[in-house]
Coordinates of N, CA and C and ligand atoms in Angstrom, one line a residue:
X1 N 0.9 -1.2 0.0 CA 0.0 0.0 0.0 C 0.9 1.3 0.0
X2 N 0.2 2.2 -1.0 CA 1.5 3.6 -1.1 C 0.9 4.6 0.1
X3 N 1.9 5.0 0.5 CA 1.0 6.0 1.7 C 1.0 7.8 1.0
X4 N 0.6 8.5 1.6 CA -0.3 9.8 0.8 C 1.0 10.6 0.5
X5 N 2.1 10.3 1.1 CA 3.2 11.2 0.4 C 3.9 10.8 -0.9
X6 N 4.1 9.3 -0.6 CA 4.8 8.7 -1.8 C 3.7 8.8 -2.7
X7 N 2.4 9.0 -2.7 CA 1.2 9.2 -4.0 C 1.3 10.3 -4.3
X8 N 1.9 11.6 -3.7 CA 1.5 13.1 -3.8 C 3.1 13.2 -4.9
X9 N 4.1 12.0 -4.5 CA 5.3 12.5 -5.3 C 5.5 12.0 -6.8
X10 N 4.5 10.6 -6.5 CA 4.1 9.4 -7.9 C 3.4 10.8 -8.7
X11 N 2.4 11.4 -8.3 CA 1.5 12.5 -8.8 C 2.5 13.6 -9.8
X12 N 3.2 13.8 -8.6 CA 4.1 15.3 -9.6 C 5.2 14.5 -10.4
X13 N 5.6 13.3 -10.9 CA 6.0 12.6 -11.5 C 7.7 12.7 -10.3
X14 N 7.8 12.7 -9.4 CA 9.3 12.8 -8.7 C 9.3 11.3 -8.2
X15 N 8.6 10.6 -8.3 CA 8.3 9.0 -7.6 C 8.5 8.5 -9.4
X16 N 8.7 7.5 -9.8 CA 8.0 6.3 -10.3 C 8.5 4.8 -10.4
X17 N 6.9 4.1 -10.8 CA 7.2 2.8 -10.4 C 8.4 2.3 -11.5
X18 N 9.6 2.1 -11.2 CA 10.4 0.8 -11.9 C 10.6 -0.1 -12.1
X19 N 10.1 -0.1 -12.9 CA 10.7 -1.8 -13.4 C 12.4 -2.6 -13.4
X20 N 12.8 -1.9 -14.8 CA 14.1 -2.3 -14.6 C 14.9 -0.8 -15.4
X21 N 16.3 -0.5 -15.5 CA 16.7 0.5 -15.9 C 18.6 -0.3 -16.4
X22 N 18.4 0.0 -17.4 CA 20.0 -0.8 -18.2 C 20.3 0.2 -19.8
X23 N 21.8 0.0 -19.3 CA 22.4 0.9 -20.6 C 22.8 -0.3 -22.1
X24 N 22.3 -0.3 -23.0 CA 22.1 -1.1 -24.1 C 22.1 -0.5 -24.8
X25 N 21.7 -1.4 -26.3 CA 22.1 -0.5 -27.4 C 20.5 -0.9 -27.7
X26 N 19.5 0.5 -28.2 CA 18.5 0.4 -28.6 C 18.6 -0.6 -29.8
X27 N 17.1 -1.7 -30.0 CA 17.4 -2.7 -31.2 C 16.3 -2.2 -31.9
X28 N 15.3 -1.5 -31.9 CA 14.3 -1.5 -32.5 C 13.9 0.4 -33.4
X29 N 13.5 0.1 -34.3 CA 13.2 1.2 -35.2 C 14.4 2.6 -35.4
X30 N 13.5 3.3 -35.8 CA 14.6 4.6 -36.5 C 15.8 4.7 -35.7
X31 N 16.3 4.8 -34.3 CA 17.3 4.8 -33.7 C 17.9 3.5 -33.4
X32 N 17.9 2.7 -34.1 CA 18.3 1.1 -34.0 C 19.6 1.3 -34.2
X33 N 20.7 0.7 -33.3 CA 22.1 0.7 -33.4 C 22.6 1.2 -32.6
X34 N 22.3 2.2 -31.8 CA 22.5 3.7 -31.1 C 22.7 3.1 -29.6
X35 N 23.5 3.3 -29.0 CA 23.9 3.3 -27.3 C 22.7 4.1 -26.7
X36 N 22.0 3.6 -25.3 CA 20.8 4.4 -25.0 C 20.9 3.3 -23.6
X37 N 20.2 4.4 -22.4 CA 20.0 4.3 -21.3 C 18.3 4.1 -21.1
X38 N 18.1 2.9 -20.6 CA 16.9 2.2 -20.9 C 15.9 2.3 -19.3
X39 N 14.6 3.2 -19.3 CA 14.2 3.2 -18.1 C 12.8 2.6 -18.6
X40 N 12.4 1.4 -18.1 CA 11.4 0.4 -18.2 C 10.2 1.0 -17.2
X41 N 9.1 1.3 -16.6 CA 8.5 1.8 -15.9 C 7.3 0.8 -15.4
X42 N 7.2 0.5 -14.8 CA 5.3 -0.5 -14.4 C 4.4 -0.3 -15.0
X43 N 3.9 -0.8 -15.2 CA 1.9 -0.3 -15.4 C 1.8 -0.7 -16.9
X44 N 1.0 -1.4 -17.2 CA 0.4 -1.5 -18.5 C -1.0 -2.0 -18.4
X45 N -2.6 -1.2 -19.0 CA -3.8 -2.3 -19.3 C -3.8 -2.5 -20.5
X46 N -2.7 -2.3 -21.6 CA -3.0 -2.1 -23.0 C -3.6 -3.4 -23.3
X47 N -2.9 -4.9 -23.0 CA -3.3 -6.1 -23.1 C -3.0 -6.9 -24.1
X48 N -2.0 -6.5 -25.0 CA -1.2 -7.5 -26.3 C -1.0 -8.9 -25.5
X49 N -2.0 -9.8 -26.4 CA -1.7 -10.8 -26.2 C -0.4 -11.6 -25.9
X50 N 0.8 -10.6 -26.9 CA 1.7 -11.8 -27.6 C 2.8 -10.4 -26.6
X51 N 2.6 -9.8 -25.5 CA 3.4 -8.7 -24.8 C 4.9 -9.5 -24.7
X52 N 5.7 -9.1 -24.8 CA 7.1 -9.9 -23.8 C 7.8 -9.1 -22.9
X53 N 6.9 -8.3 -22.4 CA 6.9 -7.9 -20.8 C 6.1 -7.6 -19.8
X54 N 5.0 -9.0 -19.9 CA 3.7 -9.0 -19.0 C 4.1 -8.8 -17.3
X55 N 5.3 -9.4 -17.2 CA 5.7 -8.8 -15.9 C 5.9 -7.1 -14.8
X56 N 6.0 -6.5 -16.2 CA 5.5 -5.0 -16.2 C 3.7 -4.7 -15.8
X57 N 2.8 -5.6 -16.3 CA 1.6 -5.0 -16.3 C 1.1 -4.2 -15.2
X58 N 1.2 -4.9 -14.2 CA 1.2 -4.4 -12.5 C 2.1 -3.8 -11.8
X59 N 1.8 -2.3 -11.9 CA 2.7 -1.6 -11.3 C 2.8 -1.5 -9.9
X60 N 1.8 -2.5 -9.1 CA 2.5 -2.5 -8.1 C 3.2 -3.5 -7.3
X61 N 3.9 -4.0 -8.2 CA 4.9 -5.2 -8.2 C 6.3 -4.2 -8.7
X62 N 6.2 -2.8 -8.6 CA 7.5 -2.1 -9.0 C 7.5 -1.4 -8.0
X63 N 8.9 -0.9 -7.2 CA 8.9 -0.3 -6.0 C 8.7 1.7 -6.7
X64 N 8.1 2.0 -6.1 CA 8.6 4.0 -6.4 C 9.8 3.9 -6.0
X65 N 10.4 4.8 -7.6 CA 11.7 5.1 -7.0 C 12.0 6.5 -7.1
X66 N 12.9 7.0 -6.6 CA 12.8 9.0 -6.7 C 13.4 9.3 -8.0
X67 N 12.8 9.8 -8.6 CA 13.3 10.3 -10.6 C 14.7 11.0 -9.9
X68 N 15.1 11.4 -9.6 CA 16.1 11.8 -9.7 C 17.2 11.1 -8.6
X69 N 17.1 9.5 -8.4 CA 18.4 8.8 -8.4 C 18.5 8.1 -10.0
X70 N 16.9 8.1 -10.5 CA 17.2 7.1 -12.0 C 17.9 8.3 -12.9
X71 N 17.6 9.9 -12.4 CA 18.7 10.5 -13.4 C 20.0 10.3 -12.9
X72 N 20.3 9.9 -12.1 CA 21.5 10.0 -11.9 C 22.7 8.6 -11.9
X73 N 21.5 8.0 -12.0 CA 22.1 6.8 -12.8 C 22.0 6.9 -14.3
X74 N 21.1 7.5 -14.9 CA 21.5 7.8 -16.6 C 22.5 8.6 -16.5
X75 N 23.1 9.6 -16.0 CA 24.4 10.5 -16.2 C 25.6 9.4 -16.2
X76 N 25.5 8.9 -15.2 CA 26.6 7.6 -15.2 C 27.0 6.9 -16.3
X77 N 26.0 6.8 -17.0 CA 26.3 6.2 -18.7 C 26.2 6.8 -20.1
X78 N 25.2 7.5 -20.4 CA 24.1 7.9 -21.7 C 24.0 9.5 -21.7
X79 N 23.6 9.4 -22.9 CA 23.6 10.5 -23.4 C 22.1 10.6 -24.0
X80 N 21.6 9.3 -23.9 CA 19.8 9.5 -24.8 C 19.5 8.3 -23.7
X81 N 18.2 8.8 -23.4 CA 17.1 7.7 -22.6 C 16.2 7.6 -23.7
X82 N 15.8 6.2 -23.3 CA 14.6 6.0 -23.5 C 13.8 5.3 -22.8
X83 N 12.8 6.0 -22.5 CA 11.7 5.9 -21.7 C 10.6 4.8 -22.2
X84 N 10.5 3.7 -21.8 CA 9.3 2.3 -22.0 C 8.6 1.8 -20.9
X85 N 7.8 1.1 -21.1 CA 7.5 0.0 -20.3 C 6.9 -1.4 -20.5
X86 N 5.7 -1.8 -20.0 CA 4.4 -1.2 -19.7 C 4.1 0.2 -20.5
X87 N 3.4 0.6 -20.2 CA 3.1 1.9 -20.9 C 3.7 3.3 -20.1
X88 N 4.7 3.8 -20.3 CA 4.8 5.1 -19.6 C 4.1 6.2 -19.2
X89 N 3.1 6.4 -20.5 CA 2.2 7.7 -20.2 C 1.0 7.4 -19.3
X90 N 1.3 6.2 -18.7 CA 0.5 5.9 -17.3 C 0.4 6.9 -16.2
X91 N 2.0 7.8 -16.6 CA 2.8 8.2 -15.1 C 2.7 9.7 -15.8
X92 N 3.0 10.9 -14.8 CA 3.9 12.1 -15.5 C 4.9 12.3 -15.5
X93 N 5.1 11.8 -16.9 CA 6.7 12.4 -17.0 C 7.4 13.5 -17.2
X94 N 6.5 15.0 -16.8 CA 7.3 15.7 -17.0 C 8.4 16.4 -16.4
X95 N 8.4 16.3 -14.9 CA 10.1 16.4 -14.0 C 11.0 15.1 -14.5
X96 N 10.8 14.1 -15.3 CA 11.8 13.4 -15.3 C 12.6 14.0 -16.3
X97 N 11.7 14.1 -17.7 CA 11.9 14.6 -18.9 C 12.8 16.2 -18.9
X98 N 12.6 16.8 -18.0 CA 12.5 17.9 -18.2 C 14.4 18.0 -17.1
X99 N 14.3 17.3 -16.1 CA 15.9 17.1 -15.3 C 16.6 16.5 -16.4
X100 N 16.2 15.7 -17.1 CA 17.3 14.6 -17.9 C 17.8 15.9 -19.3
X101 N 16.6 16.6 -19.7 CA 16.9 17.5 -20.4 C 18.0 18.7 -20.3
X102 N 18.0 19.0 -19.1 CA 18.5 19.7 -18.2 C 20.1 19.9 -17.8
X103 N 20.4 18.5 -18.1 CA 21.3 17.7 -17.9 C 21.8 17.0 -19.6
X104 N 21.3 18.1 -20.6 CA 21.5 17.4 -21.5 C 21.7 16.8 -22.5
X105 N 20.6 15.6 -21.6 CA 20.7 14.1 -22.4 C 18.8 14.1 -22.9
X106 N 19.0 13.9 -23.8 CA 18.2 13.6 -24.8 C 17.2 12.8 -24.6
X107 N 15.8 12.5 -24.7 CA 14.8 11.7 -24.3 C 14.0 11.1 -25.5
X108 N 13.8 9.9 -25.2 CA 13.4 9.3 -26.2 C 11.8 8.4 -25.3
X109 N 10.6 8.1 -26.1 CA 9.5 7.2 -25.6 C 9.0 6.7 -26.4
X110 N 9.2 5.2 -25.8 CA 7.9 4.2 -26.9 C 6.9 4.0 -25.8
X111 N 5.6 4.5 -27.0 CA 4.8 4.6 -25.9 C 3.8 4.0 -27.4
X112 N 2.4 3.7 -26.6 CA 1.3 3.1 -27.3 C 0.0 4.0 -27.6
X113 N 0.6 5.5 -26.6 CA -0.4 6.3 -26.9 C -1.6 6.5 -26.3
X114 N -1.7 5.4 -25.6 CA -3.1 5.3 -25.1 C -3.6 6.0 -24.0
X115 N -2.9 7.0 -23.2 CA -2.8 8.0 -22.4 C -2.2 9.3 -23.0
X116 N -2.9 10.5 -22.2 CA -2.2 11.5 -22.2 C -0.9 12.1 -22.3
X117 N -0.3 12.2 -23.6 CA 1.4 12.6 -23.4 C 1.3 13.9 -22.2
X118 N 2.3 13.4 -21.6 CA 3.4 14.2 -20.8 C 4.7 14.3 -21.0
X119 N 5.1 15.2 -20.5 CA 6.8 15.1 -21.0 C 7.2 16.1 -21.8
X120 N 8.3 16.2 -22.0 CA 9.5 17.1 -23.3 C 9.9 16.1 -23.8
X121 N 9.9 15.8 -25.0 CA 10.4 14.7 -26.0 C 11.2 15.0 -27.2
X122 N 12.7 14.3 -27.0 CA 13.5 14.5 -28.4 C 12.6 13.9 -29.5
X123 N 12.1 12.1 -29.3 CA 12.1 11.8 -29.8 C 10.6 10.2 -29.5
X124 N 9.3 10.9 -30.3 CA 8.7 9.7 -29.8 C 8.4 8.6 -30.9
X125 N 8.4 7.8 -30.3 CA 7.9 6.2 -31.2 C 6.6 6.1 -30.9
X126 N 6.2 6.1 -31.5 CA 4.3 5.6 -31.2 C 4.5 4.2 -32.0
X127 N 3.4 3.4 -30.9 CA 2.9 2.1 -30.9 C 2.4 1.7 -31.2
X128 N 0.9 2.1 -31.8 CA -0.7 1.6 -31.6 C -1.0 0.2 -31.4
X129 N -1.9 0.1 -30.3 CA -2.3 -1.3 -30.5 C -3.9 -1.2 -30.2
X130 N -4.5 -2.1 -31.4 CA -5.7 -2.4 -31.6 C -6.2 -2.2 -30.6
X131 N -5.9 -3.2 -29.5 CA -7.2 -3.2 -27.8 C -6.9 -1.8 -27.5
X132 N -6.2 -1.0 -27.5 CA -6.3 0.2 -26.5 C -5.9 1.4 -27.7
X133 N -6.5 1.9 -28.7 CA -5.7 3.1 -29.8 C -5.4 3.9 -28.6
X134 N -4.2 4.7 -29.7 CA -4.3 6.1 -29.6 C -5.1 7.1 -29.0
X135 N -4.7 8.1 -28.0 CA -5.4 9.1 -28.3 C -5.6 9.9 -29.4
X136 N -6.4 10.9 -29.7 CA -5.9 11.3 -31.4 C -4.9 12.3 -31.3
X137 N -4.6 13.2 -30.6 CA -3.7 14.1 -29.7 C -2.1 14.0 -30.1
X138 N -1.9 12.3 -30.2 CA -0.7 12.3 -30.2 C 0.2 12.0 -31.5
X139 N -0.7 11.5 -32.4 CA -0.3 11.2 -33.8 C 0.4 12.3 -34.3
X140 N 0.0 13.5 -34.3 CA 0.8 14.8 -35.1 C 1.9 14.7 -34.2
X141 N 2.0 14.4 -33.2 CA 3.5 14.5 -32.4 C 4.3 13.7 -32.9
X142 N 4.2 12.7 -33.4 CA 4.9 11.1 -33.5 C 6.4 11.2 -34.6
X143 N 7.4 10.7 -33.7 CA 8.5 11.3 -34.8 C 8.4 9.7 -35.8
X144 N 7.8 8.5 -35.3 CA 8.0 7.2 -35.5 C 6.9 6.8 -35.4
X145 N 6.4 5.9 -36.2 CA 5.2 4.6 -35.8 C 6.0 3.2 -36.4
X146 N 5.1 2.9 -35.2 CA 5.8 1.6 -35.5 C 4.9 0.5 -35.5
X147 N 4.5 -0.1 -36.2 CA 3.5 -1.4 -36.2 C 4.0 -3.0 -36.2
X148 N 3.2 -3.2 -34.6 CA 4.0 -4.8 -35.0 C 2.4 -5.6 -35.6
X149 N 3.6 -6.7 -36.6 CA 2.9 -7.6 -37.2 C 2.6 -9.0 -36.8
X150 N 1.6 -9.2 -36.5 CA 1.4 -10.6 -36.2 C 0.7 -11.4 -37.0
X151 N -0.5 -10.4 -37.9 CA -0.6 -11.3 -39.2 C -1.2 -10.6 -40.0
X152 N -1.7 -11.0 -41.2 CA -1.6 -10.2 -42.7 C -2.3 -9.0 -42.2
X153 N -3.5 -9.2 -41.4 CA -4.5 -8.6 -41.6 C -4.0 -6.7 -40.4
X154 N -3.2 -7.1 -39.8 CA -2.1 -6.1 -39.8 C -1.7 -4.8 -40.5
X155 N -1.8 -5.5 -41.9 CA -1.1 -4.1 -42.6 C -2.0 -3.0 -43.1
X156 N -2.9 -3.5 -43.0 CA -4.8 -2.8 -43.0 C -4.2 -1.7 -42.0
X157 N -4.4 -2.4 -40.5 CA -4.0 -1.3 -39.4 C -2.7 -0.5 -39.7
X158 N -2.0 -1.4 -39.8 CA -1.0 -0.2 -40.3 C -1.4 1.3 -41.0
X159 N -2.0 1.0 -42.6 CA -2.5 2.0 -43.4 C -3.2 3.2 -42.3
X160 N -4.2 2.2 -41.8 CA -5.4 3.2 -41.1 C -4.3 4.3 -39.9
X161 N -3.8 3.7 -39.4 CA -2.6 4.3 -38.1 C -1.7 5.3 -39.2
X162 N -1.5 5.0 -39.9 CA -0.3 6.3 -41.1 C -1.0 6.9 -41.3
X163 N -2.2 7.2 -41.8 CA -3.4 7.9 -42.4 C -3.2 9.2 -41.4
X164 N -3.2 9.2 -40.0 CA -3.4 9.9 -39.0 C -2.1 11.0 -38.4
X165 N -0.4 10.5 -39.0 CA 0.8 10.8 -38.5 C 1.1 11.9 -39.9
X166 N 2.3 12.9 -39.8 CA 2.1 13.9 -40.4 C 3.1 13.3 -41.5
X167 N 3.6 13.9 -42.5 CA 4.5 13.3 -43.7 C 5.7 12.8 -43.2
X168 N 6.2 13.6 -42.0 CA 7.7 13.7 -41.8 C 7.6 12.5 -40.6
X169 N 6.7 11.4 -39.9 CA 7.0 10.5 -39.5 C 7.2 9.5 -40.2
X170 N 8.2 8.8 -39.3 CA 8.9 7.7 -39.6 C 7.8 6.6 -39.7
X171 N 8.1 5.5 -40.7 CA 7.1 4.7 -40.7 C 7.9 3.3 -40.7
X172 N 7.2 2.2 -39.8 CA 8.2 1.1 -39.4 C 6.9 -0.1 -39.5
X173 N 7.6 -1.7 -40.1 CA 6.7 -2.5 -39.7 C 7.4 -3.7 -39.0
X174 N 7.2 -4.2 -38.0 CA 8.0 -4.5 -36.9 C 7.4 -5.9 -37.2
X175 N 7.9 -7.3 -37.3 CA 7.5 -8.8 -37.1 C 7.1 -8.9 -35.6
X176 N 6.1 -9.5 -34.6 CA 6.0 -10.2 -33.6 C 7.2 -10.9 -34.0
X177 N 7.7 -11.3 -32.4 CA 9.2 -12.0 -32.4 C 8.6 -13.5 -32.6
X178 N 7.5 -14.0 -32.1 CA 7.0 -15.2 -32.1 C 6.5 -15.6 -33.6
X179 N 6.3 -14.6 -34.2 CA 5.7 -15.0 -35.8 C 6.7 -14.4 -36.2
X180 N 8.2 -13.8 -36.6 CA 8.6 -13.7 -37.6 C 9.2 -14.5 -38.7
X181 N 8.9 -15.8 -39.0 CA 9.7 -16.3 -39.8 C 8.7 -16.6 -40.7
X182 N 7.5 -16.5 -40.0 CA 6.0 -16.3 -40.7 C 5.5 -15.1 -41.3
X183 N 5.7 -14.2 -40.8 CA 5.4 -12.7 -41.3 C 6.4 -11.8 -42.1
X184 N 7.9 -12.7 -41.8 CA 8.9 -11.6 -42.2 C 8.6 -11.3 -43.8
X185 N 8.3 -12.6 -44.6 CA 8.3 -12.7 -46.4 C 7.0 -12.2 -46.6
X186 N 6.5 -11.5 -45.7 CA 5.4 -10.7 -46.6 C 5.2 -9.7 -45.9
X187 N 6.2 -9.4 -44.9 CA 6.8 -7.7 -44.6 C 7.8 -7.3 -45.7
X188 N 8.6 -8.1 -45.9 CA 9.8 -7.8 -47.4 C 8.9 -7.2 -48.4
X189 N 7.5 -8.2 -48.8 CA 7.3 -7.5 -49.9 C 6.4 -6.9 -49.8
X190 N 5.8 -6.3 -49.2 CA 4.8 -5.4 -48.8 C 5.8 -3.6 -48.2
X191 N 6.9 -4.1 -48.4 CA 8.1 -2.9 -47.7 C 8.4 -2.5 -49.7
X192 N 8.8 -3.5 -50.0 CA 8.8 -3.6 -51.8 C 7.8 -2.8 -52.2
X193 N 7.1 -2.8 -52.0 CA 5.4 -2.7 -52.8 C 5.1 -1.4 -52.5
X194 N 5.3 -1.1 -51.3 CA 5.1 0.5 -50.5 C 6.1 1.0 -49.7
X195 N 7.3 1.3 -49.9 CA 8.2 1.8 -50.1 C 8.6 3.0 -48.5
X196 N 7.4 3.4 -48.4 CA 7.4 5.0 -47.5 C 7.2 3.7 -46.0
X197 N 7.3 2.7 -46.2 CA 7.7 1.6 -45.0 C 8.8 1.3 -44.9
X198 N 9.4 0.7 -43.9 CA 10.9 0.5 -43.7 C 10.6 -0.9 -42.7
X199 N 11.5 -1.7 -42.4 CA 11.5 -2.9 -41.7 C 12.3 -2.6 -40.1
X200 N 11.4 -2.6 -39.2 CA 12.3 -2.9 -37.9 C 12.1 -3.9 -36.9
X201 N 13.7 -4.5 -36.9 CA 13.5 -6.1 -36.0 C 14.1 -5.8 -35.0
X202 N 13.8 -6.9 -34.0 CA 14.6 -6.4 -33.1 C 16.0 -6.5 -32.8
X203 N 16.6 -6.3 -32.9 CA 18.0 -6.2 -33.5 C 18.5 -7.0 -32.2
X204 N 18.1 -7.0 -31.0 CA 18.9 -7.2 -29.6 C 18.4 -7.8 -29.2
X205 N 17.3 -8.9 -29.7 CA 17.1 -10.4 -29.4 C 18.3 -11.1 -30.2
X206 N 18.4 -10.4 -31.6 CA 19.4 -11.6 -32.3 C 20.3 -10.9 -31.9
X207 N 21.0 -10.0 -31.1 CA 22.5 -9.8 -30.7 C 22.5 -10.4 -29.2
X208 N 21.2 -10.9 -28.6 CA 21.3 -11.5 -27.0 C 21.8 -10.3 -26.2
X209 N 20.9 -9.4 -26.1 CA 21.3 -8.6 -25.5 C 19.9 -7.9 -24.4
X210 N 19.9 -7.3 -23.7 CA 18.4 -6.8 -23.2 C 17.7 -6.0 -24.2
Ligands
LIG301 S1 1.4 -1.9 -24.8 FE1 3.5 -2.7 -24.6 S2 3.7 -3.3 -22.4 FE2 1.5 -3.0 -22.8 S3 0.7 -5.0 -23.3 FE3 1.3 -4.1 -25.3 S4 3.4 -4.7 -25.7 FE4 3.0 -5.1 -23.5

């Protein structure tokens, strides 16, 4: 049970629940390749079936921790965070976003959208997922979309989700890790076919890395 101070600090975003926090090399979409300090956060109802971090869903299986020891564990390594989870825009991020900036270092979020953006953002990746869209709010913001595929009927959604993001986002179709050897030969040609798409895998499953 959180008591009324540690809620009053979760509130102004100087609390949040963590999950895990590691310095890696981002594997996925337009910044793929890139050294990046990784803050994982609790809480998700989005509900993807095929998630590979259901352990995240319940944020209160993550302890509060004070935003400003996790910045000061990103100074220690990084130069760009990126902010995930579960879903981040659960929480406010804008004292995290706004010290790390402060300090700097560059901010990055994959988020699903399905809450309220908060924050100062170098750089966002939108998610959408069917059970929970978007707000509509946050599409014009999106430096990135990224759609994962799990099967044909996928790239429908995809279309409908681009329809909404402005010319100059990034457009990504991402295989489920569990179906890509099924979905990858008709992301190839569907990337072939429509061109203003691009392919992103996860680059740090096949390098074994977090
Ligand atoms: S939005 Fe992300 S964390 Fe939440 S269920 Fe879907 S894949 Fe998992």
């Amino acid at each position: 049970m959180i008591n009324k101070s540690t809620q009053e600090l979760i509130n102004k975003g100087e609390m949040l629940p963590l999950m895990e926090e590691f310095y890696t090399i981002q594997g996925e979409g337009f910044h793929s390749g890139k050294a990046a300090y990784f803050i994982r956060i609790g809480g998700c109802d989005v509900g993807c079936h095929w998630c590979d971090v259901k352990e995240s869903w319940n944020a209160d299986l993550h302890p509060p921790t004070k935003t400003d020891t996790i910045v000061e564990n990103v100074k220690k390594y990084a130069k760009t965070v990126v902010v995930t989870g579960g879903e981040p825009l659960m929480w406010n991020l804008d004292y995290i976003t706004n010290t790390l900036q402060n300090n700097n270092i560059k901010t990055h979020i994959e988020t699903s959208g399905a809450y309220t953006l908060s924050g100062k953002w170098d750089w966002i990746c939108l998610s959408p997922k069917k059970t929970k869209l978007p707000l509509e709010t946050i599409y014009q913001k999106a430096n990135e979309l990224k759609i994962i595929i799990v099967n044909k009927n996928d790239f429908k959604f995809a279309e409908e989700q681009a329809s909404k993001v402005t010319g100059n986002c990034e457009l990504y179709l991402q295989p489920e890790w569990s179906k890509r050897e099924v979905m990858i030969p008709f992301i190839v040609d569907y990337v072939m076919k429509n061109p203003q798409w691009k392919i992103s895998l996860q680059t740090h499953k096949y390098l074994n890395i977090p």
